[in-house]
mmCIF file of C-alpha atoms in Angstrom:
data_model
loop_
_atom_site.group_PDB
_atom_site.id
_atom_site.type_symbol
_atom_site.label_atom_id
_atom_site.label_comp_id
_atom_site.label_asym_id
_atom_site.label_seq_id
_atom_site.Cartn_x
_atom_site.Cartn_y
_atom_site.Cartn_z
ATOM 1 C CA ASP J 975 -44.360 41.237 52.034
ATOM 2 C CA ARG J 976 -44.741 43.216 48.819
ATOM 3 C CA SER J 977 -45.785 46.780 49.566
ATOM 4 C CA GLY J 978 -45.231 49.931 47.529
ATOM 5 C CA MET J 979 -43.791 50.130 44.074
ATOM 6 C CA VAL J 980 -41.552 47.601 42.409
ATOM 7 C CA GLU J 981 -37.995 48.928 42.259
ATOM 8 C CA GLU J 982 -36.843 49.198 38.675
ATOM 9 C CA PRO J 983 -33.487 47.569 37.877
ATOM 10 C CA GLU J 984 -30.695 50.046 38.432
ATOM 11 C CA MET J 985 -28.680 50.872 35.329
ATOM 12 C CA PRO J 986 -25.244 52.514 35.655
ATOM 13 C CA GLN J 987 -25.506 56.207 34.798
ATOM 14 C CA ILE J 988 -23.150 56.926 31.917
ATOM 15 C CA GLY J 989 -21.163 60.166 32.305
ATOM 16 C CA GLN J 990 -22.586 60.895 35.764
ATOM 17 C CA LYS J 991 -19.234 61.478 37.506
ATOM 18 C CA ALA J 992 -18.067 64.162 35.065
ATOM 19 C CA GLU J 993 -21.514 65.760 34.869
ATOM 20 C CA SER J 994 -21.783 66.124 38.653
ATOM 21 C CA LEU J 995 -18.500 68.063 38.704
ATOM 22 C CA LEU J 996 -19.103 70.189 35.587
ATOM 23 C CA CYS J 997 -22.828 70.843 36.142
ATOM 24 C CA ALA J 998 -23.621 74.516 35.612
ATOM 25 C CA GLY J 999 -26.268 74.691 38.329
ATOM 26 C CA VAL J 1000 -23.895 74.375 41.279
ATOM 27 C CA PHE J 1001 -21.977 77.472 40.146
ATOM 28 C CA ASP J 1002 -24.969 79.729 39.472
ATOM 29 C CA VAL J 1003 -24.907 83.240 40.918
ATOM 30 C CA ASP J 1004 -28.359 84.815 41.119
ATOM 31 C CA ASP J 1005 -28.355 88.446 39.937
ATOM 32 C CA ALA J 1006 -31.434 89.281 42.003
ATOM 33 C CA ASP J 1007 -30.281 87.680 45.267
ATOM 34 C CA ASP J 1008 -26.514 87.817 45.657
ATOM 35 C CA PHE J 1009 -27.099 87.178 49.371
ATOM 36 C CA GLU J 1010 -29.687 84.575 50.266
ATOM 37 C CA ILE J 1011 -30.685 82.659 53.382
ATOM 38 C CA VAL J 1012 -32.582 79.475 52.571
ATOM 39 C CA HIS J 1013 -34.499 77.379 55.070
ATOM 40 C CA LYS J 1014 -35.445 73.829 54.107
ATOM 41 C CA PHE J 1015 -37.224 71.170 56.086
ATOM 42 C CA THR J 1016 -38.971 67.864 55.463
ATOM 43 C CA SER J 1017 -41.392 66.082 57.766
ATOM 44 C CA THR J 1018 -42.823 62.699 56.726
ATOM 45 C CA LEU J 1019 -45.549 60.578 58.302
ATOM 46 C CA THR J 1020 -46.204 57.003 57.131
ATOM 47 C CA VAL J 1021 -49.222 55.049 58.398
ATOM 48 C CA PRO J 1022 -51.046 51.850 57.345
ATOM 49 C CA SER J 1023 -54.277 52.803 55.591
ATOM 50 C CA PHE J 1024 -57.005 51.020 53.600
ATOM 51 C CA GLY J 1025 -54.919 47.875 53.243
ATOM 52 C CA GLY J 1026 -51.909 49.795 51.992
ATOM 53 C CA SER J 1027 -49.473 52.498 53.091
ATOM 54 C CA LEU J 1028 -50.148 56.240 53.214
ATOM 55 C CA GLU J 1029 -47.182 58.602 53.253
ATOM 56 C CA VAL J 1030 -47.634 62.340 53.779
ATOM 57 C CA SER J 1031 -44.636 64.686 53.504
ATOM 58 C CA VAL J 1032 -44.519 68.397 54.264
ATOM 59 C CA LYS J 1033 -41.576 70.110 52.598
ATOM 60 C CA LYS J 1034 -40.231 73.616 52.393
ATOM 61 C CA GLU J 1035 -37.775 74.552 49.677
ATOM 62 C CA ASP J 1036 -38.776 77.592 47.618
ATOM 63 C CA GLU J 1037 -42.185 77.404 49.266
ATOM 64 C CA ILE J 1038 -44.131 75.112 51.563
ATOM 65 C CA GLY J 1039 -45.755 72.156 49.820
ATOM 66 C CA THR J 1040 -47.051 68.689 50.519
ATOM 67 C CA GLU J 1041 -46.545 65.322 48.860
ATOM 68 C CA ILE J 1042 -49.047 62.499 49.340
ATOM 69 C CA LYS J 1043 -48.348 58.909 48.318
ATOM 70 C CA TYR J 1044 -50.665 55.946 48.727
ATOM 71 C CA SER J 1045 -49.256 52.500 47.912
ATOM 72 C CA ARG J 1046 -51.008 49.148 47.893
ATOM 73 C CA THR J 1047 -50.495 45.653 46.516
ATOM 74 C CA PHE J 1048 -53.508 43.983 44.878
ATOM 75 C CA PHE J 1049 -53.927 40.188 44.763
ATOM 76 C CA GLY J 1050 -50.215 39.768 45.490
ATOM 77 C CA LEU J 1051 -49.487 40.704 41.864
ATOM 78 C CA PHE J 1052 -49.878 44.390 41.112
ATOM 79 C CA ASP J 1053 -48.332 47.286 42.996
ATOM 80 C CA ALA J 1054 -50.222 50.549 42.713
ATOM 81 C CA GLN J 1055 -49.134 53.996 43.810
ATOM 82 C CA LEU J 1056 -51.033 57.268 43.736
ATOM 83 C CA SER J 1057 -48.830 60.335 44.079
ATOM 84 C CA THR J 1058 -50.153 63.890 44.364
ATOM 85 C CA ASP J 1059 -49.927 67.106 46.355
ATOM 86 C CA HIS J 1060 -52.443 69.080 48.388
ATOM 87 C CA THR J 1061 -53.901 70.660 45.215
ATOM 88 C CA PHE J 1062 -54.498 67.315 43.410
ATOM 89 C CA GLY J 1063 -53.306 69.189 40.301
ATOM 90 C CA ASP J 1064 -50.786 68.599 37.517
ATOM 91 C CA ASP J 1065 -48.431 66.590 39.742
ATOM 92 C CA THR J 1066 -50.990 63.820 40.295
ATOM 93 C CA THR J 1067 -49.711 60.452 39.024
ATOM 94 C CA LEU J 1068 -51.111 56.924 39.234
ATOM 95 C CA SER J 1069 -48.827 54.019 38.431
ATOM 96 C CA ILE J 1070 -49.449 50.274 38.383
ATOM 97 C CA SER J 1071 -46.535 47.843 38.080
ATOM 98 C CA ASN J 1072 -45.770 44.145 38.152
ATOM 99 C CA ASP J 1073 -42.465 42.271 38.164
ATOM 100 C CA THR J 1074 -43.712 38.695 38.615
ATOM 101 C CA LEU J 1075 -46.085 38.156 35.697
ATOM 102 C CA ILE J 1076 -43.165 37.649 33.297
ATOM 103 C CA GLU J 1077 -39.820 36.446 34.633
ATOM 104 C CA ASP J 1078 -37.136 39.190 34.771
ATOM 105 C CA VAL J 1079 -39.532 41.718 33.208
ATOM 106 C CA ALA J 1080 -40.928 44.769 35.007
ATOM 107 C CA LEU J 1081 -44.234 46.018 33.587
ATOM 108 C CA LYS J 1082 -45.542 49.488 34.366
ATOM 109 C CA ILE J 1083 -48.451 51.740 33.411
ATOM 110 C CA GLU J 1084 -48.261 55.362 34.537
ATOM 111 C CA THR J 1085 -51.045 57.916 34.170
ATOM 112 C CA SER J 1086 -50.579 61.629 34.840
ATOM 113 C CA ARG J 1087 -52.450 64.863 34.270
ATOM 114 C CA GLY J 1088 -51.275 67.322 31.627
ATOM 115 C CA GLU J 1089 -51.193 71.102 31.894
ATOM 116 C CA LYS J 1090 -54.723 71.351 30.477
ATOM 117 C CA GLY J 1091 -56.102 68.561 32.629
ATOM 118 C CA GLU J 1092 -55.892 65.873 29.951
ATOM 119 C CA LEU J 1093 -54.664 62.413 30.910
ATOM 120 C CA ALA J 1094 -51.325 61.177 29.595
ATOM 121 C CA HIS J 1095 -50.309 57.514 29.784
ATOM 122 C CA GLU J 1096 -46.932 55.816 29.587
ATOM 123 C CA ILE J 1097 -46.769 52.047 29.160
ATOM 124 C CA SER J 1098 -43.371 50.427 29.638
ATOM 125 C CA ALA J 1099 -41.703 47.040 29.929
ATOM 126 C CA GLU J 1100 -38.128 46.528 31.079
ATOM 127 C CA TYR J 1101 -36.064 43.371 30.953
ATOM 128 C CA ALA J 1102 -32.966 43.231 33.123
ATOM 129 C CA GLN J 1103 -30.641 40.318 33.726
ATOM 130 C CA GLY J 1104 -27.414 40.020 35.678
ATOM 131 C CA GLY J 1105 -24.657 37.653 34.620
ATOM 132 C CA PHE J 1106 -25.870 37.772 31.044
ATOM 133 C CA SER J 1107 -23.318 36.108 28.743
ATOM 134 C CA ILE J 1108 -20.083 38.157 28.913
ATOM 135 C CA PHE J 1109 -21.916 41.106 30.472
ATOM 136 C CA ASN J 1110 -22.439 41.704 34.177
ATOM 137 C CA PHE J 1111 -25.736 43.405 33.471
ATOM 138 C CA ALA J 1112 -27.997 43.771 30.442
ATOM 139 C CA SER J 1113 -31.270 45.629 30.080
ATOM 140 C CA LEU J 1114 -33.836 46.347 27.422
ATOM 141 C CA LYS J 1115 -36.650 48.833 27.949
ATOM 142 C CA GLY J 1116 -39.520 49.865 25.715
ATOM 143 C CA CYS J 1117 -42.258 52.400 26.366
ATOM 144 C CA PHE J 1118 -45.127 54.147 24.619
ATOM 145 C CA ARG J 1119 -46.254 57.676 25.531
ATOM 146 C CA THR J 1120 -49.782 58.506 24.492
ATOM 147 C CA ALA J 1121 -49.411 62.282 24.850
ATOM 148 C CA ASP J 1122 -46.717 62.485 22.144
ATOM 149 C CA ARG J 1123 -47.756 59.247 20.390
ATOM 150 C CA GLU J 1124 -44.121 58.290 20.808
ATOM 151 C CA VAL J 1125 -42.391 54.917 21.063
ATOM 152 C CA GLU J 1126 -39.004 54.645 22.759
ATOM 153 C CA ALA J 1127 -36.640 51.686 23.074
ATOM 154 C CA GLN J 1128 -33.443 51.600 25.124
ATOM 155 C CA MET J 1129 -30.777 48.913 25.326
ATOM 156 C CA GLY J 1130 -27.956 48.851 27.852
ATOM 157 C CA LEU J 1131 -25.009 46.455 28.145
ATOM 158 C CA HIS J 1132 -22.608 46.679 31.063
ATOM 159 C CA THR J 1133 -19.449 44.989 32.310
ATOM 160 C CA GLU J 1134 -17.293 45.979 35.284
ATOM 161 C CA SER J 1135 -15.330 48.386 33.091
ATOM 162 C CA THR J 1136 -17.639 49.183 30.167
ATOM 163 C CA SER J 1137 -21.158 50.485 29.586
ATOM 164 C CA VAL J 1138 -22.984 50.998 26.286
ATOM 165 C CA SER J 1139 -26.473 52.456 25.894
ATOM 166 C CA VAL J 1140 -28.529 53.105 22.754
ATOM 167 C CA THR J 1141 -31.913 54.853 22.758
ATOM 168 C CA ALA J 1142 -34.238 55.019 19.745
ATOM 169 C CA THR J 1143 -37.338 57.225 19.615
ATOM 170 C CA HIS J 1144 -40.034 57.205 16.950
ATOM 171 C CA ALA J 1145 -43.165 59.360 16.807
ATOM 172 C CA LEU J 1146 -46.109 57.616 15.183
ATOM 173 C CA GLY J 1147 -46.932 59.166 11.839
ATOM 174 C CA GLU J 1148 -43.381 60.419 11.343
ATOM 175 C CA SER J 1149 -40.949 58.866 8.884
ATOM 176 C CA GLU J 1150 -37.730 59.349 10.858
ATOM 177 C CA THR J 1151 -36.429 57.658 13.998
ATOM 178 C CA SER J 1152 -33.994 59.471 16.271
ATOM 179 C CA PHE J 1153 -31.103 57.749 18.033
ATOM 180 C CA VAL J 1154 -28.868 58.636 20.959
ATOM 181 C CA ALA J 1155 -25.819 56.505 21.794
ATOM 182 C CA GLN J 1156 -23.654 56.622 24.920
ATOM 183 C CA ALA J 1157 -20.597 54.672 26.051
ATOM 184 C CA GLU J 1158 -18.326 54.668 29.081
ATOM 185 C CA LEU J 1159 -14.983 53.085 29.977
ATOM 186 C CA ARG J 1160 -14.110 52.816 33.672
ATOM 187 C CA GLY J 1161 -10.715 52.296 35.281
ATOM 188 C CA ASP J 1162 -9.527 52.329 38.880
ATOM 189 C CA THR J 1163 -9.176 56.127 38.964
ATOM 190 C CA CYS J 1164 -10.401 57.318 35.536
ATOM 191 C CA THR J 1165 -13.703 57.261 33.668
ATOM 192 C CA LEU J 1166 -14.045 58.139 29.973
ATOM 193 C CA SER J 1167 -17.529 58.672 28.555
ATOM 194 C CA GLY J 1168 -18.903 59.727 25.186
ATOM 195 C CA LYS J 1169 -22.277 60.645 23.745
ATOM 196 C CA TYR J 1170 -23.547 60.923 20.184
ATOM 197 C CA ASP J 1171 -26.820 62.790 19.721
ATOM 198 C CA PRO J 1172 -27.620 63.606 16.054
ATOM 199 C CA ASN J 1173 -30.780 65.403 17.178
ATOM 200 C CA GLN J 1174 -28.768 68.474 18.216
ATOM 201 C CA GLU J 1175 -29.256 71.342 15.742
ATOM 202 C CA ASN J 1176 -25.582 72.313 15.918
ATOM 203 C CA GLU J 1177 -23.658 69.497 14.217
ATOM 204 C CA ALA J 1178 -20.518 70.278 16.218
ATOM 205 C CA GLU J 1179 -22.417 69.627 19.461
ATOM 206 C CA GLN J 1180 -23.689 66.228 18.355
ATOM 207 C CA GLN J 1181 -20.531 64.555 19.706
ATOM 208 C CA MET J 1182 -19.565 64.971 23.346
ATOM 209 C CA ALA J 1183 -16.742 63.383 25.342
ATOM 210 C CA ALA J 1184 -15.879 63.651 29.032
ATOM 211 C CA LEU J 1185 -13.039 62.418 31.229
ATOM 212 C CA HIS J 1186 -13.204 62.124 35.019
ATOM 213 C CA ALA J 1187 -10.151 61.294 37.134
ATOM 214 C CA GLN J 1188 -9.411 60.916 40.822
ATOM 215 C CA VAL J 1189 -5.950 62.516 40.861
ATOM 216 C CA ALA J 1190 -5.368 62.380 44.620
ATOM 217 C CA GLU J 1191 -7.207 61.600 47.818
ATOM 218 C CA GLY J 1192 -9.973 64.189 48.092
ATOM 219 C CA THR J 1193 -9.236 65.732 44.674
ATOM 220 C CA GLN J 1194 -10.980 64.994 41.377
ATOM 221 C CA VAL J 1195 -10.797 66.513 37.894
ATOM 222 C CA ALA J 1196 -13.239 66.406 34.975
ATOM 223 C CA ILE J 1197 -12.848 67.559 31.356
ATOM 224 C CA SER J 1198 -15.526 67.677 28.658
ATOM 225 C CA ALA J 1199 -15.482 68.801 25.026
ATOM 226 C CA ASP J 1200 -17.732 68.684 21.967
ATOM 227 C CA GLY J 1201 -17.079 68.783 18.236
ATOM 228 C CA ASN J 1202 -16.926 72.577 18.344
ATOM 229 C CA ARG J 1203 -14.516 74.758 20.312
ATOM 230 C CA ASN J 1204 -16.552 74.263 23.480
ATOM 231 C CA TRP J 1205 -14.866 72.714 26.513
ATOM 232 C CA LEU J 1206 -15.066 72.619 30.300
ATOM 233 C CA VAL J 1207 -12.475 71.779 32.960
ATOM 234 C CA GLY J 1208 -13.568 71.270 36.556
ATOM 235 C CA VAL J 1209 -11.602 70.583 39.739
ATOM 236 C CA GLU J 1210 -12.948 69.719 43.180
ATOM 237 C CA THR J 1211 -10.770 69.352 46.253
ATOM 238 C CA GLU J 1212 -11.589 68.699 49.890
ATOM 239 C CA ILE J 1213 -9.848 71.277 52.078
ATOM 240 C CA ASP J 1214 -10.968 69.442 55.212
ATOM 241 C CA ALA J 1215 -13.812 67.139 56.262
ATOM 242 C CA GLN J 1216 -16.324 70.028 56.288
ATOM 243 C CA THR J 1217 -14.994 72.220 53.457
ATOM 244 C CA SER J 1218 -14.709 71.699 49.695
ATOM 245 C CA LEU J 1219 -13.708 73.963 46.816
ATOM 246 C CA LYS J 1220 -14.882 73.650 43.202
ATOM 247 C CA VAL J 1221 -13.403 75.549 40.261
ATOM 248 C CA ARG J 1222 -14.644 75.392 36.671
ATOM 249 C CA LEU J 1223 -13.023 76.934 33.606
ATOM 250 C CA GLY J 1224 -14.818 76.805 30.275
ATOM 251 C CA ALA J 1225 -14.880 78.126 26.727
ATOM 252 C CA LYS J 1226 -17.872 78.352 24.402
ATOM 253 C CA GLU J 1227 -18.090 79.572 20.826
ATOM 254 C CA GLU J 1228 -20.795 82.206 20.326
ATOM 255 C CA ALA J 1229 -22.017 83.876 17.149
ATOM 256 C CA SER J 1230 -21.682 87.664 16.805
ATOM 257 C CA LYS J 1231 -21.855 90.335 14.104
ATOM 258 C CA GLU J 1232 -18.086 90.116 13.709
ATOM 259 C CA GLY J 1233 -18.263 86.337 13.373
ATOM 260 C CA ALA J 1234 -17.797 83.467 15.771
ATOM 261 C CA LYS J 1235 -16.065 84.353 19.024
ATOM 262 C CA VAL J 1236 -14.920 82.156 21.883
ATOM 263 C CA HIS J 1237 -16.182 83.246 25.310
ATOM 264 C CA THR J 1238 -14.319 81.981 28.370
ATOM 265 C CA SER J 1239 -15.789 81.638 31.851
ATOM 266 C CA LEU J 1240 -14.356 81.012 35.303
ATOM 267 C CA ASN J 1241 -16.546 79.950 38.229
ATOM 268 C CA CYS J 1242 -15.684 79.070 41.812
ATOM 269 C CA MET J 1243 -17.672 77.609 44.686
ATOM 270 C CA LEU J 1244 -16.663 77.199 48.337
ATOM 271 C CA HIS J 1245 -18.882 74.818 50.327
ATOM 272 C CA LYS J 1246 -18.636 74.795 54.149
ATOM 273 C CA HIS J 1247 -20.599 72.620 56.623
ATOM 274 C CA LEU J 1248 -20.705 74.636 59.835
ATOM 275 C CA ARG J 1249 -23.031 72.065 61.430
ATOM 276 C CA PRO J 1250 -24.705 68.914 60.090
ATOM 277 C CA ASP J 1251 -27.857 70.981 59.452
ATOM 278 C CA PHE J 1252 -26.237 74.295 58.492
ATOM 279 C CA THR J 1253 -24.231 74.940 55.320
ATOM 280 C CA VAL J 1254 -22.719 78.075 53.811
ATOM 281 C CA THR J 1255 -21.930 78.299 50.083
ATOM 282 C CA ILE J 1256 -19.976 81.118 48.423
ATOM 283 C CA THR J 1257 -20.057 81.325 44.614
ATOM 284 C CA ALA J 1258 -18.159 83.578 42.237
ATOM 285 C CA ALA J 1259 -18.438 84.235 38.490
ATOM 286 C CA ILE J 1260 -15.174 85.782 37.336
ATOM 287 C CA ASN J 1261 -15.037 88.031 34.257
ATOM 288 C CA THR J 1262 -11.900 86.745 32.553
ATOM 289 C CA LYS J 1263 -11.687 89.864 30.356
ATOM 290 C CA SER J 1264 -11.421 92.215 33.349
ATOM 291 C CA LEU J 1265 -9.637 90.313 36.083
ATOM 292 C CA THR J 1266 -8.445 93.452 37.906
ATOM 293 C CA ASP J 1267 -11.876 95.119 37.925
ATOM 294 C CA LEU J 1268 -13.757 93.894 41.007
ATOM 295 C CA ASN J 1269 -17.006 95.393 39.737
ATOM 296 C CA ALA J 1270 -16.862 93.089 36.695
ATOM 297 C CA HIS J 1271 -17.211 89.964 38.847
ATOM 298 C CA ARG J 1272 -20.313 88.600 40.551
ATOM 299 C CA PHE J 1273 -20.452 86.936 43.944
ATOM 300 C CA GLY J 1274 -23.139 85.063 45.818
ATOM 301 C CA LEU J 1275 -23.591 83.829 49.373
ATOM 302 C CA GLN J 1276 -26.111 81.219 50.481
ATOM 303 C CA ALA J 1277 -26.789 80.090 54.043
ATOM 304 C CA LEU J 1278 -28.798 76.874 54.119
ATOM 305 C CA TYR J 1279 -30.486 75.435 57.194
ATOM 306 C CA GLU J 1280 -32.058 71.981 56.760
ATOM 307 C CA MET J 1281 -34.424 70.455 59.280
ATOM 308 C CA GLN J 1282 -35.474 66.840 58.861
#
């Protein structure tokens, strides 16, 4: 029974552990709404329809919206999926995929609508193989995007303790090709990852390294730094089964009239599950230059109720 989309081979996400702990978004304090009550819910209905499967979801996050997906397999070969919302607007996407035409290769054509209503296509092919030579997993993906007239190729090689990924992008008509390289070393309790992106305008930010470590049960630490004087240190600890505390300390070099200055930041987040469907989050942005001045710091409180 082949229904819905073909699942693309899963590639290990390089640097994901450190990024999830150091991510800026989880520490954000909204100036406009220091106190906020958020209500989220999702209701999904799936029914057989027109020889395929129709899935309708009603969601509320910032606002109420709908998501409609229709999936069907044609001739036992091609899986097609139409995804849109109630407006049938910019979020409308049609994709057709096949993973049996060529052994170990997933083929996919995706068509979407641009901001001005024009159609944009992405054609991709991905080869993935487990137990490949000395590697546990190897993948090679190529795609062409008609909107940007851009060709992209990505190669990934993975063992139990090592991952390497290289991505090359070339715009048709241009003379230069851009590259991004990533690597990761994994141990029992530590993960070291690095990224080289020469496309960054600031040369010092072209190299990035991150270290993630599980230092104790329920406690993890992450450190990241670039070629400049920019660094982040994050700690997360579980106080109990329902409560966790995150702290992030960082420094970033910023240009000023007096020259380059290093700005430090300190952010905290307390996450408490009062019930399985009710969570309270307290965030704080501490002004490290005026620690004793309470008015110099910013605090936020979010109460989140989720209904499935």
